[in-house]
């Protein structure tokens, strides 16, 4: 975990996606530090354990490092958003602020349904990856609606044309725009970015900051 100096009484916990690491959130981390947030960029073993275990370990440990008086926000990429939903289903956070999810598979991903039985899929994606199915009984579809302020940014561009054919249009190459949505969400915006690189996109980072500050995204021109 990387921790910054605090300037105001607000902290942001960053959670990367499946098969990624904290370095993928580094540009976002630097931007949030510049805004004066205390930032904890969590590096967790996303392919080694199931979502329930990852949520308890990664978020539980991150919260312990944050100054106690701080409001705690979350910014997540992909599966990181499912970890937050899992954690908040089990824990009542009195100092919870806002949550921004980038490309979250809130209703799972059809890619998992199609590829999960292929040799090597579990080795690459681990037990958590297998839980991201788009079926009705998958873990993301059992977590329920949001009872917290959450803004969701979905991507509509893809650099993986093969995976895109497995998903409803529009999609970001891993998650469809429709699957990113969550009942009870506060705001939702679609941007022309890919799943792989959206957290490094300057316009996306500006929208993350806007939601953390105002509880709403800035208007995106069609």
Coordinates of C-alpha atoms in Angstrom, one line a residue:
X1 CA 0.0 0.0 0.0
X2 CA 1.1 3.5 -0.8
X3 CA 0.0 6.3 1.5
X4 CA 0.1 10.0 1.0
X5 CA 0.2 12.9 3.4
X6 CA -3.2 14.2 4.3
X7 CA -4.2 17.8 3.6
X8 CA -8.0 17.7 4.3
X9 CA -10.1 15.3 6.4
X10 CA -11.0 13.1 3.5
X11 CA -9.3 9.9 2.4
X12 CA -9.6 7.8 -0.8
X13 CA -9.0 4.1 -1.0
X14 CA -8.0 2.9 -4.5
X15 CA -8.8 -0.7 -5.5
X16 CA -7.4 -2.1 -8.8
X17 CA -9.1 -4.7 -10.9
X18 CA -8.6 -8.4 -11.5
X19 CA -5.1 -9.5 -12.5
X20 CA -3.8 -6.0 -12.1
X21 CA -1.8 -4.2 -9.3
X22 CA -1.6 -0.9 -7.6
X23 CA 0.7 0.6 -10.3
X24 CA -2.3 0.6 -12.6
X25 CA -3.9 3.2 -10.4
X26 CA -0.8 5.3 -9.9
X27 CA -1.8 8.2 -12.3
X28 CA -5.1 8.4 -10.5
X29 CA -3.4 8.3 -7.1
X30 CA -1.1 11.2 -8.0
X31 CA -4.1 13.3 -9.2
X32 CA -6.0 12.7 -6.0
X33 CA -3.0 13.5 -3.8
X34 CA -2.7 16.8 -5.7
X35 CA -6.3 17.5 -4.8
X36 CA -5.4 17.1 -1.1
X37 CA -6.8 13.7 -0.3
X38 CA -5.1 11.1 1.9
X39 CA -4.7 8.2 -0.6
X40 CA -4.3 4.5 0.1
X41 CA -3.5 2.7 -3.1
X42 CA -4.1 -1.0 -2.2
X43 CA -2.1 -3.8 -3.8
X44 CA -4.1 -7.0 -3.3
X45 CA -3.6 -10.6 -4.6
X46 CA -6.7 -10.5 -6.9
X47 CA -6.1 -13.9 -8.5
X48 CA -5.3 -15.8 -5.3
X49 CA -8.5 -15.8 -3.3
X50 CA -12.3 -15.4 -3.6
X51 CA -14.0 -12.0 -3.6
X52 CA -15.3 -12.4 0.0
X53 CA -11.8 -13.0 1.3
X54 CA -10.2 -10.3 -0.9
X55 CA -12.8 -7.7 0.3
X56 CA -12.2 -8.3 4.0
X57 CA -8.4 -8.3 3.7
X58 CA -7.9 -5.4 1.2
X59 CA -10.5 -3.0 2.5
X60 CA -10.2 -3.9 6.2
X61 CA -6.4 -3.4 6.2
X62 CA -6.7 -0.1 4.2
X63 CA -9.2 1.4 6.6
X64 CA -6.9 0.7 9.5
X65 CA -4.2 2.9 7.9
X66 CA -6.5 5.9 7.3
X67 CA -6.6 8.7 9.9
X68 CA -9.6 8.0 12.1
X69 CA -11.4 11.3 11.7
X70 CA -11.4 11.1 7.9
X71 CA -14.3 10.6 5.6
X72 CA -13.4 7.5 3.5
X73 CA -14.2 7.5 -0.2
X74 CA -13.5 4.6 -2.6
X75 CA -12.4 4.7 -6.3
X76 CA -12.3 1.3 -7.9
X77 CA -11.5 -0.3 -11.3
X78 CA -13.4 -3.3 -12.5
X79 CA -13.6 -6.1 -9.9
X80 CA -12.5 -3.5 -7.2
X81 CA -16.0 -2.2 -7.3
X82 CA -17.4 -5.7 -6.5
X83 CA -15.1 -5.9 -3.5
X84 CA -16.5 -2.6 -2.2
X85 CA -20.1 -3.8 -2.6
X86 CA -19.2 -7.1 -0.9
X87 CA -17.6 -5.2 2.0
X88 CA -20.4 -2.8 2.5
X89 CA -22.9 -5.6 2.6
X90 CA -21.2 -6.9 5.6
X91 CA -20.0 -3.7 7.3
X92 CA -21.7 -0.4 8.3
X93 CA -19.2 2.3 7.7
X94 CA -20.2 5.4 9.6
X95 CA -17.6 7.6 7.9
X96 CA -18.3 6.3 4.4
X97 CA -18.1 9.1 1.8
X98 CA -18.6 8.5 -2.0
X99 CA -17.7 5.7 -4.3
X100 CA -16.6 5.9 -7.9
X101 CA -16.5 2.7 -9.9
X102 CA -14.7 2.5 -13.3
X103 CA -15.9 -0.3 -15.6
X104 CA -17.5 -2.4 -12.8
X105 CA -19.0 -5.8 -13.7
X106 CA -22.0 -5.0 -11.5
X107 CA -24.1 -7.7 -13.3
X108 CA -21.1 -9.8 -14.1
X109 CA -19.5 -10.4 -17.5
X110 CA -20.6 -12.7 -20.3
X111 CA -16.9 -13.2 -21.1
X112 CA -16.6 -15.3 -17.9
X113 CA -19.6 -17.4 -18.9
X114 CA -18.1 -18.2 -22.3
X115 CA -14.5 -18.7 -21.3
X116 CA -14.6 -20.1 -17.7
X117 CA -14.2 -23.8 -18.8
X118 CA -11.3 -23.2 -21.1
X119 CA -7.9 -24.6 -19.9
X120 CA -6.0 -22.0 -18.0
X121 CA -8.8 -19.6 -17.3
X122 CA -8.9 -20.3 -13.6
X123 CA -5.1 -20.2 -13.4
X124 CA -5.0 -16.7 -14.9
X125 CA -8.0 -15.3 -13.2
X126 CA -8.2 -17.2 -10.0
X127 CA -11.3 -18.1 -7.9
X128 CA -12.5 -14.4 -7.9
X129 CA -12.5 -14.3 -11.7
X130 CA -14.9 -17.3 -11.7
X131 CA -17.3 -15.4 -9.5
X132 CA -17.8 -12.6 -12.0
X133 CA -20.3 -14.6 -14.1
X134 CA -23.3 -12.8 -15.6
X135 CA -25.7 -15.5 -14.5
X136 CA -28.5 -14.7 -12.2
X137 CA -27.0 -16.5 -9.2
X138 CA -23.4 -15.1 -9.6
X139 CA -22.0 -13.1 -6.7
X140 CA -22.3 -9.6 -8.3
X141 CA -26.0 -10.3 -8.9
X142 CA -26.6 -11.4 -5.3
X143 CA -25.1 -8.3 -3.7
X144 CA -28.2 -6.1 -4.0
X145 CA -28.7 -2.4 -4.8
X146 CA -26.4 0.4 -3.6
X147 CA -27.4 2.1 -0.4
X148 CA -24.5 4.6 -0.7
X149 CA -23.5 7.4 -3.0
X150 CA -22.0 5.8 -6.1
X151 CA -21.0 7.2 -9.5
X152 CA -20.2 4.7 -12.3
X153 CA -18.1 5.4 -15.4
X154 CA -18.6 2.9 -18.2
X155 CA -16.4 2.6 -21.3
X156 CA -17.6 2.3 -24.8
X157 CA -14.4 1.5 -26.7
X158 CA -12.5 -1.7 -26.9
X159 CA -9.0 -2.9 -27.9
X160 CA -10.0 -6.5 -27.7
X161 CA -12.2 -7.2 -30.7
X162 CA -12.5 -10.9 -29.8
X163 CA -13.9 -10.4 -26.3
X164 CA -16.1 -7.6 -27.5
X165 CA -18.0 -10.1 -29.7
X166 CA -19.0 -12.0 -26.5
X167 CA -20.6 -8.9 -24.9
X168 CA -23.7 -6.8 -25.6
X169 CA -23.0 -3.5 -27.3
X170 CA -21.7 -1.0 -26.3
X171 CA -18.9 -2.4 -24.2
X172 CA -15.3 -1.7 -23.1
X173 CA -13.9 -5.0 -24.1
X174 CA -14.5 -6.7 -20.8
X175 CA -17.8 -5.3 -19.4
X176 CA -20.9 -4.0 -21.2
X177 CA -22.3 -0.6 -20.4
X178 CA -25.5 -2.2 -19.3
X179 CA -23.7 -4.5 -16.9
X180 CA -21.9 -1.6 -15.3
X181 CA -25.2 -0.2 -14.0
X182 CA -26.3 -0.7 -10.5
X183 CA -29.7 -0.3 -8.9
X184 CA -29.6 2.7 -6.6
X185 CA -26.6 4.3 -8.3
X186 CA -26.3 8.1 -7.9
X187 CA -24.9 8.9 -11.3
X188 CA -23.7 7.0 -14.5
X189 CA -21.8 8.2 -17.4
X190 CA -20.5 6.5 -20.6
X191 CA -17.1 7.6 -22.0
X192 CA -15.2 6.6 -25.1
X193 CA -12.5 4.7 -23.2
X194 CA -11.3 1.1 -22.9
X195 CA -11.5 -1.2 -19.9
X196 CA -7.8 -1.7 -19.8
X197 CA -6.8 1.9 -19.7
X198 CA -9.7 3.9 -18.5
X199 CA -8.2 4.6 -15.0
X200 CA -5.3 6.3 -16.7
X201 CA -7.4 8.6 -18.9
X202 CA -7.2 12.3 -18.0
X203 CA -10.9 12.9 -18.7
X204 CA -11.9 10.0 -16.6
X205 CA -9.8 11.2 -13.7
X206 CA -11.4 14.6 -14.0
X207 CA -14.8 13.0 -13.7
X208 CA -13.7 10.9 -10.7
X209 CA -12.6 14.1 -8.9
X210 CA -15.9 15.9 -9.9
X211 CA -18.0 13.1 -8.3
X212 CA -15.9 13.0 -5.1
X213 CA -16.3 16.7 -4.7
X214 CA -19.9 17.2 -5.9
X215 CA -21.7 13.9 -5.8
X216 CA -22.3 14.1 -9.6
X217 CA -20.3 13.8 -12.8
X218 CA -19.8 16.8 -15.1
X219 CA -22.0 16.7 -18.2
X220 CA -20.4 14.7 -21.1
X221 CA -21.1 16.0 -24.6
X222 CA -22.5 13.5 -27.0

